[in-house]
Coordinates of C-alpha atoms and ligand atoms in Angstrom, one line a residue:
M34 CA 25.0 11.5 50.8
K35 CA 24.2 12.6 47.3
F36 CA 26.4 11.8 44.3
N37 CA 28.3 14.8 44.0
T38 CA 29.0 14.8 47.9
K39 CA 30.0 11.2 47.7
T40 CA 32.7 12.2 45.1
V41 CA 34.5 14.5 47.5
H42 CA 34.0 12.7 50.5
A43 CA 33.3 9.2 50.5
G44 CA 35.7 6.8 51.8
V45 CA 37.8 9.7 52.8
K46 CA 38.7 10.3 56.4
P47 CA 41.3 12.7 57.8
D48 CA 44.1 10.6 58.8
P49 CA 44.2 9.4 62.5
T50 CA 47.9 10.1 63.1
T51 CA 48.1 13.6 61.9
G52 CA 44.5 15.1 60.8
A53 CA 45.7 15.2 57.0
I54 CA 42.8 15.7 55.2
M55 CA 43.9 13.8 52.4
T56 CA 44.6 9.9 52.6
P57 CA 48.4 9.8 53.1
I58 CA 50.0 7.3 50.2
Y59 CA 50.8 4.5 52.4
Q60 CA 53.9 3.3 50.3
T61 CA 54.7 0.1 52.6
S62 CA 54.7 -3.1 51.9
T63 CA 54.6 -4.1 56.0
Y64 CA 53.5 -3.0 59.2
V65 CA 55.4 -3.4 62.7
Q66 CA 53.7 -5.8 65.2
K67 CA 54.0 -5.2 69.2
S68 CA 54.2 -9.0 69.8
P69 CA 53.4 -11.9 67.2
G70 CA 49.9 -11.5 65.9
D71 CA 49.0 -8.1 67.9
H72 CA 48.7 -5.6 65.1
Q73 CA 46.8 -2.7 64.1
G74 CA 44.5 -4.4 61.8
F75 CA 47.3 -4.6 59.2
E76 CA 50.0 -7.0 58.3
Y77 CA 51.1 -7.1 54.6
S78 CA 50.3 -4.7 52.0
R79 CA 48.8 -7.3 49.5
T80 CA 46.2 -8.4 51.8
Q81 CA 45.8 -4.8 54.1
N82 CA 46.5 -1.0 53.1
P83 CA 45.0 1.8 54.3
T84 CA 45.2 3.9 50.7
R85 CA 43.9 1.3 48.9
F86 CA 41.3 0.5 51.4
A87 CA 39.8 4.4 51.2
L88 CA 39.5 4.0 47.2
Q89 CA 37.9 0.6 48.0
D90 CA 35.0 2.1 50.0
S91 CA 34.9 5.4 47.7
I92 CA 34.0 3.1 44.5
A93 CA 31.8 1.0 46.5
S94 CA 29.8 4.0 47.6
L95 CA 29.9 6.1 44.3
E96 CA 28.0 2.5 43.0
N97 CA 25.7 2.0 45.9
A98 CA 27.4 -0.9 47.1
K99 CA 28.1 -2.3 50.2
F100 CA 32.1 -3.8 49.4
G101 CA 34.7 -2.7 47.0
L102 CA 37.9 -4.1 45.6
V103 CA 40.5 -2.8 43.4
F104 CA 43.1 -4.6 41.5
G105 CA 46.1 -3.6 39.3
S106 CA 43.7 -3.5 36.1
G107 CA 40.3 -3.7 34.8
L108 CA 41.2 -7.1 33.0
A109 CA 42.7 -8.3 36.6
A110 CA 39.1 -7.4 38.1
I111 CA 37.5 -9.6 35.4
D112 CA 40.5 -12.3 35.8
A113 CA 39.1 -12.6 39.6
V114 CA 35.7 -12.8 38.7
V115 CA 35.7 -15.6 36.1
K116 CA 38.1 -17.3 39.1
L117 CA 34.6 -17.6 41.0
L118 CA 33.9 -20.5 38.4
K119 CA 35.1 -24.0 37.9
P120 CA 35.8 -26.2 34.8
G121 CA 32.5 -27.3 33.0
D122 CA 31.0 -23.7 33.9
E123 CA 29.3 -21.8 31.4
V124 CA 28.9 -17.8 30.7
I125 CA 26.9 -16.0 28.7
T126 CA 27.9 -13.0 27.4
G127 CA 27.5 -10.2 24.4
N128 CA 28.7 -10.5 20.9
D129 CA 30.1 -7.1 21.2
L130 CA 32.7 -6.6 24.1
Y131 CA 35.9 -4.8 24.6
G132 CA 38.8 -6.9 22.8
G133 CA 40.9 -7.3 25.7
T134 CA 37.5 -9.2 27.4
Y135 CA 36.6 -11.4 24.3
R136 CA 40.9 -12.3 24.6
I137 CA 40.8 -13.3 28.4
F138 CA 37.6 -15.0 28.1
T139 CA 38.4 -17.3 24.9
K140 CA 42.2 -17.6 25.2
V141 CA 42.8 -18.2 28.6
F142 CA 39.8 -19.3 30.2
E143 CA 38.3 -21.6 27.6
G144 CA 42.0 -23.1 28.2
F145 CA 40.6 -23.8 32.0
G146 CA 37.4 -25.8 30.9
I147 CA 35.0 -22.8 31.0
K148 CA 32.6 -22.4 28.4
F149 CA 31.2 -18.9 27.0
H150 CA 28.6 -18.2 24.5
F151 CA 28.4 -14.7 22.6
V152 CA 25.1 -13.7 21.5
D153 CA 23.1 -10.5 20.8
M154 CA 22.1 -8.8 23.9
D155 CA 19.3 -7.2 22.0
T156 CA 17.0 -9.1 23.4
T157 CA 16.7 -11.2 26.6
T158 CA 15.3 -14.4 24.2
H159 CA 19.0 -14.7 23.0
I160 CA 20.4 -15.2 26.3
E161 CA 17.7 -17.5 27.9
A162 CA 18.5 -19.8 24.7
K163 CA 21.6 -20.5 26.4
I164 CA 20.8 -20.8 29.9
N165 CA 21.0 -24.3 31.6
D166 CA 22.1 -25.9 34.8
Q167 CA 25.9 -25.2 34.1
T168 CA 25.5 -21.3 33.3
K169 CA 27.0 -19.7 36.5
L170 CA 27.3 -16.3 35.0
I171 CA 25.9 -13.7 32.6
W172 CA 28.5 -10.7 31.9
V173 CA 27.1 -7.5 29.9
E174 CA 28.9 -4.5 28.6
T175 CA 26.8 -1.4 28.1
P176 CA 27.6 0.9 26.6
T177 CA 29.5 -1.2 24.1
N178 CA 32.9 -0.8 23.0
P179 CA 33.3 0.8 20.0
M180 CA 29.6 0.5 18.5
M181 CA 28.0 2.2 21.9
N182 CA 25.2 -0.4 22.1
I183 CA 22.7 -0.5 24.7
V184 CA 22.4 -3.8 27.0
D185 CA 18.7 -3.5 29.2
I186 CA 20.1 -4.2 32.7
E187 CA 16.9 -4.2 34.0
A188 CA 15.5 -7.2 32.1
V189 CA 18.8 -9.0 31.6
A190 CA 18.6 -8.8 35.7
K191 CA 15.1 -10.5 36.0
V192 CA 16.2 -13.6 33.7
A193 CA 19.6 -13.8 35.7
K194 CA 17.6 -13.8 39.2
Q195 CA 15.1 -16.3 37.6
H196 CA 18.0 -19.0 37.0
K197 CA 20.0 -17.9 40.0
V198 CA 22.9 -16.9 37.7
I199 CA 25.2 -14.1 38.6
L200 CA 24.9 -10.9 36.8
A201 CA 27.9 -9.0 36.4
V202 CA 28.0 -5.6 34.3
D203 CA 31.1 -3.9 32.7
N204 CA 30.0 -0.4 33.6
T205 CA 33.2 1.6 32.5
F206 CA 31.8 3.3 29.7
A207 CA 29.0 5.1 31.5
S208 CA 30.9 5.4 35.1
P209 CA 28.8 5.5 38.1
A210 CA 27.7 9.4 37.3
L211 CA 25.8 7.9 35.0
Q212 CA 24.8 4.7 35.5
T213 CA 24.6 2.5 38.5
P214 CA 23.9 -1.1 37.7
L215 CA 23.6 -2.9 41.0
D216 CA 20.4 -0.3 41.5
L217 CA 18.9 -2.3 38.4
G218 CA 19.3 -5.4 39.6
A219 CA 23.1 -6.2 38.9
D220 CA 24.9 -8.3 41.5
L221 CA 28.5 -6.9 40.2
V222 CA 30.0 -4.0 38.8
M223 CA 33.4 -3.9 37.1
H224 CA 35.5 -0.8 36.2
S225 CA 38.4 -0.2 34.1
V226 CA 39.2 2.6 36.6
T227 CA 41.8 3.7 34.3
K228 CA 39.2 5.3 32.1
Y229 CA 36.7 7.7 33.9
L230 CA 36.9 7.1 37.4
G231 CA 40.8 7.7 37.6
G232 CA 40.1 10.3 34.5
H233 CA 43.6 11.7 34.0
S234 CA 45.1 9.1 31.7
D235 CA 48.0 8.7 34.4
V236 CA 46.8 5.4 36.2
V237 CA 46.0 1.8 35.1
M238 CA 43.5 0.0 37.6
G239 CA 40.3 -2.2 37.7
A240 CA 37.6 -2.3 40.6
L241 CA 34.5 -4.8 41.2
V242 CA 31.5 -3.8 43.6
T243 CA 28.8 -5.8 44.8
N244 CA 26.2 -5.6 47.6
D245 CA 26.5 -9.5 48.7
E246 CA 28.8 -10.5 51.4
A247 CA 29.5 -14.0 50.1
T248 CA 30.0 -12.9 46.6
H249 CA 33.0 -10.0 48.2
E250 CA 34.5 -12.6 50.6
K251 CA 35.2 -14.9 47.6
L252 CA 36.5 -12.0 45.5
A253 CA 38.8 -10.6 48.1
F254 CA 40.2 -14.2 48.9
I255 CA 40.9 -14.3 45.2
Q256 CA 42.3 -10.7 45.3
N257 CA 44.9 -11.6 48.2
S258 CA 45.5 -15.4 46.9
C259 CA 46.5 -14.3 43.2
G260 CA 48.0 -11.1 44.2
A261 CA 47.1 -8.6 41.5
V262 CA 46.4 -5.6 43.7
A263 CA 46.5 -1.8 43.2
G264 CA 49.5 0.2 44.3
P265 CA 48.9 2.8 47.3
Q266 CA 50.1 5.4 44.5
D267 CA 48.0 4.6 42.0
C268 CA 45.1 4.4 44.8
F269 CA 45.8 7.8 45.5
L270 CA 46.2 9.4 42.0
T271 CA 42.6 7.8 41.6
L272 CA 41.2 9.3 44.8
R273 CA 42.2 12.5 43.8
G274 CA 40.6 12.0 40.5
I275 CA 37.4 10.9 41.7
K276 CA 36.9 13.9 43.6
T277 CA 35.7 15.6 40.5
L278 CA 34.2 12.9 38.6
H279 CA 30.5 14.4 38.7
L280 CA 32.0 17.5 37.0
R281 CA 34.2 15.7 34.7
M282 CA 31.2 13.2 33.4
Q283 CA 28.5 16.8 33.1
R284 CA 31.0 18.5 30.8
H285 CA 32.0 15.1 28.6
S286 CA 28.2 14.4 28.1
E287 CA 27.5 18.0 27.1
N288 CA 30.4 17.7 25.0
G289 CA 29.5 14.5 23.5
A290 CA 26.1 16.0 22.9
K291 CA 27.3 19.0 20.8
I292 CA 29.7 16.8 18.8
A293 CA 27.3 14.4 18.1
D294 CA 24.9 16.9 16.6
Y295 CA 27.5 18.3 14.4
L296 CA 28.7 15.1 12.9
V297 CA 24.7 14.1 12.6
N298 CA 24.7 17.2 10.5
H299 CA 27.9 16.7 8.5
P300 CA 27.7 16.0 4.5
K301 CA 30.5 13.9 4.6
I302 CA 29.6 11.2 7.8
G303 CA 27.5 8.4 7.6
K304 CA 26.5 6.7 10.8
V305 CA 27.3 8.4 14.2
Y306 CA 27.1 6.2 17.3
W307 CA 26.0 8.0 20.6
P308 CA 23.4 6.6 22.9
G309 CA 21.8 10.1 23.2
L310 CA 20.8 10.5 19.8
P311 CA 16.9 9.8 19.6
S312 CA 17.7 8.1 16.2
H313 CA 19.8 5.3 18.3
P314 CA 18.1 2.0 18.1
N315 CA 18.2 1.6 22.1
H316 CA 17.8 5.3 23.0
D317 CA 14.6 4.5 25.3
I318 CA 16.6 1.9 27.3
A319 CA 19.8 4.5 27.5
K320 CA 17.2 6.9 28.9
K321 CA 15.6 4.7 31.0
Q322 CA 18.8 3.3 32.7
M323 CA 21.4 6.2 32.1
R324 CA 21.2 9.9 33.8
D325 CA 23.4 11.3 31.1
F326 CA 25.0 10.0 28.0
G327 CA 28.5 10.3 28.3
G328 CA 31.5 11.4 25.7
M329 CA 32.1 7.9 23.7
I330 CA 30.9 8.7 20.3
S331 CA 31.8 6.3 16.9
F332 CA 31.0 7.5 13.3
T333 CA 31.8 6.4 10.2
F334 CA 32.0 7.8 6.0
K335 CA 29.4 8.4 3.6
E336 CA 31.7 5.8 1.8
D337 CA 33.8 3.1 3.6
D338 CA 37.0 4.4 3.2
K339 CA 39.5 3.6 5.6
A340 CA 42.6 5.8 3.7
K341 CA 40.2 8.7 4.6
S342 CA 39.7 7.8 7.9
F343 CA 43.4 8.0 8.3
R344 CA 44.0 11.4 6.8
V345 CA 41.4 12.8 9.3
M346 CA 42.9 11.1 12.0
E347 CA 46.2 12.6 11.1
K348 CA 45.2 16.1 10.8
F349 CA 43.7 16.2 14.4
K350 CA 45.4 19.0 16.5
V351 CA 43.6 19.2 20.0
F352 CA 42.4 15.2 19.4
A353 CA 45.0 13.3 20.3
L354 CA 45.7 9.7 18.2
A355 CA 45.6 7.3 20.7
E356 CA 43.9 3.9 22.6
S357 CA 42.2 4.3 26.2
L358 CA 39.5 6.7 26.7
G359 CA 38.0 8.9 29.7
G360 CA 40.6 11.1 30.5
V361 CA 40.0 14.7 30.4
E362 CA 42.1 15.1 27.1
S363 CA 40.0 14.5 23.8
L364 CA 41.8 11.5 21.9
A365 CA 40.6 9.7 18.6
N366 CA 41.2 6.3 17.8
H367 CA 41.0 3.9 14.7
P368 CA 39.3 0.5 16.3
A369 CA 39.7 -1.3 13.3
T370 CA 43.9 -0.9 13.4
M371 CA 44.1 0.0 16.8
T372 CA 41.7 -1.5 20.0
H373 CA 39.9 -4.1 18.1
G374 CA 42.6 -5.3 15.7
A375 CA 42.7 -8.8 17.0
I376 CA 39.1 -9.2 15.8
P377 CA 38.8 -10.7 12.3
R378 CA 37.4 -8.6 9.6
E379 CA 34.1 -10.4 8.9
E380 CA 33.3 -10.6 12.6
R381 CA 33.9 -6.8 12.9
Y382 CA 31.5 -6.2 9.8
K383 CA 28.7 -8.4 11.4
V384 CA 28.6 -5.8 14.5
G385 CA 29.0 -2.4 12.1
L386 CA 32.5 -2.0 12.9
L387 CA 33.9 -0.6 9.6
D388 CA 37.6 -0.1 8.6
S389 CA 36.3 3.7 7.9
L390 CA 35.1 3.7 11.7
I391 CA 36.5 6.7 14.2
R392 CA 36.0 6.3 17.9
L393 CA 36.0 9.7 19.9
S394 CA 36.8 9.8 23.6
V395 CA 35.1 13.6 23.7
G396 CA 37.2 15.5 26.6
I397 CA 36.3 18.4 28.9
E398 CA 37.8 21.0 26.8
D399 CA 35.8 23.9 25.1
A400 CA 33.3 22.1 22.8
D401 CA 34.1 25.0 19.9
D402 CA 37.6 24.2 20.1
L403 CA 36.9 20.5 19.4
I404 CA 34.3 21.2 16.5
A405 CA 36.7 23.4 14.9
D406 CA 39.3 20.8 15.0
L407 CA 36.8 18.1 13.7
E408 CA 35.9 20.9 11.0
Q409 CA 39.5 21.7 9.6
A410 CA 40.5 17.8 9.6
L411 CA 37.0 17.0 8.0
G412 CA 37.4 19.7 5.3
Ligands
PLP139 C1 40.0 -0.7 28.9 C2 38.5 -1.4 29.6 C3 38.9 -2.9 30.1 C4 40.0 -3.3 30.4 O1 40.6 -2.5 31.3 P1 42.6 -2.4 31.6 O2 42.1 -1.3 32.8 O3 42.6 -1.8 30.5 O4 42.6 -3.7 32.0 C5 37.3 -3.4 30.4 N1 36.3 -3.3 29.7 C6 36.4 -1.8 28.9 C7 35.0 -1.4 28.8 C8 37.3 -1.2 28.8 O5 37.3 0.3 28.2

């Protein structure tokens, strides 16, 4: 099946008892047994739930994976991956990560004796320099949040394979419509389903997919043992959201291109970060590993003026000032005070995350209205 058919059909079968075309919300904690141990494959909803199973199969299929699992949030999915490790193990990851990922790595798992190396993933030499016998996991995010840096997944996968290290990719920003890391050699893909997969800003959820049965078994064991499962109502909403993922991502990308073009030509704008721009330092890698470039754009002003950013953001009428991303509606975020406020200013400035930087999650509205909103706010 091709991607645009999978979004509509994968994982979803008519309900066997009624023929209902939509997977019902199996809002149940337990299942009645005929005789002790004689059941229909469902015992308790932390372990098995038909609505969750349908969604897990759907997301796995979109990522060209054999196995999928969903969790109560993106961070719960990341938590499960790190629990594959044990004290003394080491992880190599990027120095430009989602703030919550940085926080769980440093503030939670360093306390359990796991060591994290944060490197510039622009070339694999920095990764190879940190690999030793304790290295068990390489964690890649691409495109990164909010600097829109691109990591060459295929190149990192070669290094990971050579050293028998698991490569996990956070594919939240691209979504499987634009990028499928398992096809490029990654072992595991993680999603904050909250963003593009859900797509309607009404669910918090995470997902993991893999083709490796042994890894899947271990993660399923962790999912059941630690218990951070997603509820059936949220799984239903996400199944519904996924049906339009291909259409949404197409429009997010079209609108992203128009807005990036508008910003690049605006006299007040300094830098524009969008991987679809030929001026993006890793545009060629983005072109190689992504099918389109999405709707996430960051930009700065000619002068690094935080007050000016605030004035512009307060004037937005269509863009809503909010954290999160990936929904149908356009959002604007000030990373330095909102999503990335926990990162010290010197650290932020090292990667170009200035006080004046604004991050846009470009929605699926009419691009003319979005550009008119930018025009009046910048004017
Ligand atoms: C939001 C986000 C996460 C965390 O997901 P939650 O669903 O908020 O727990 C992880 N990685 C990236 C890139 C994100 O944008």
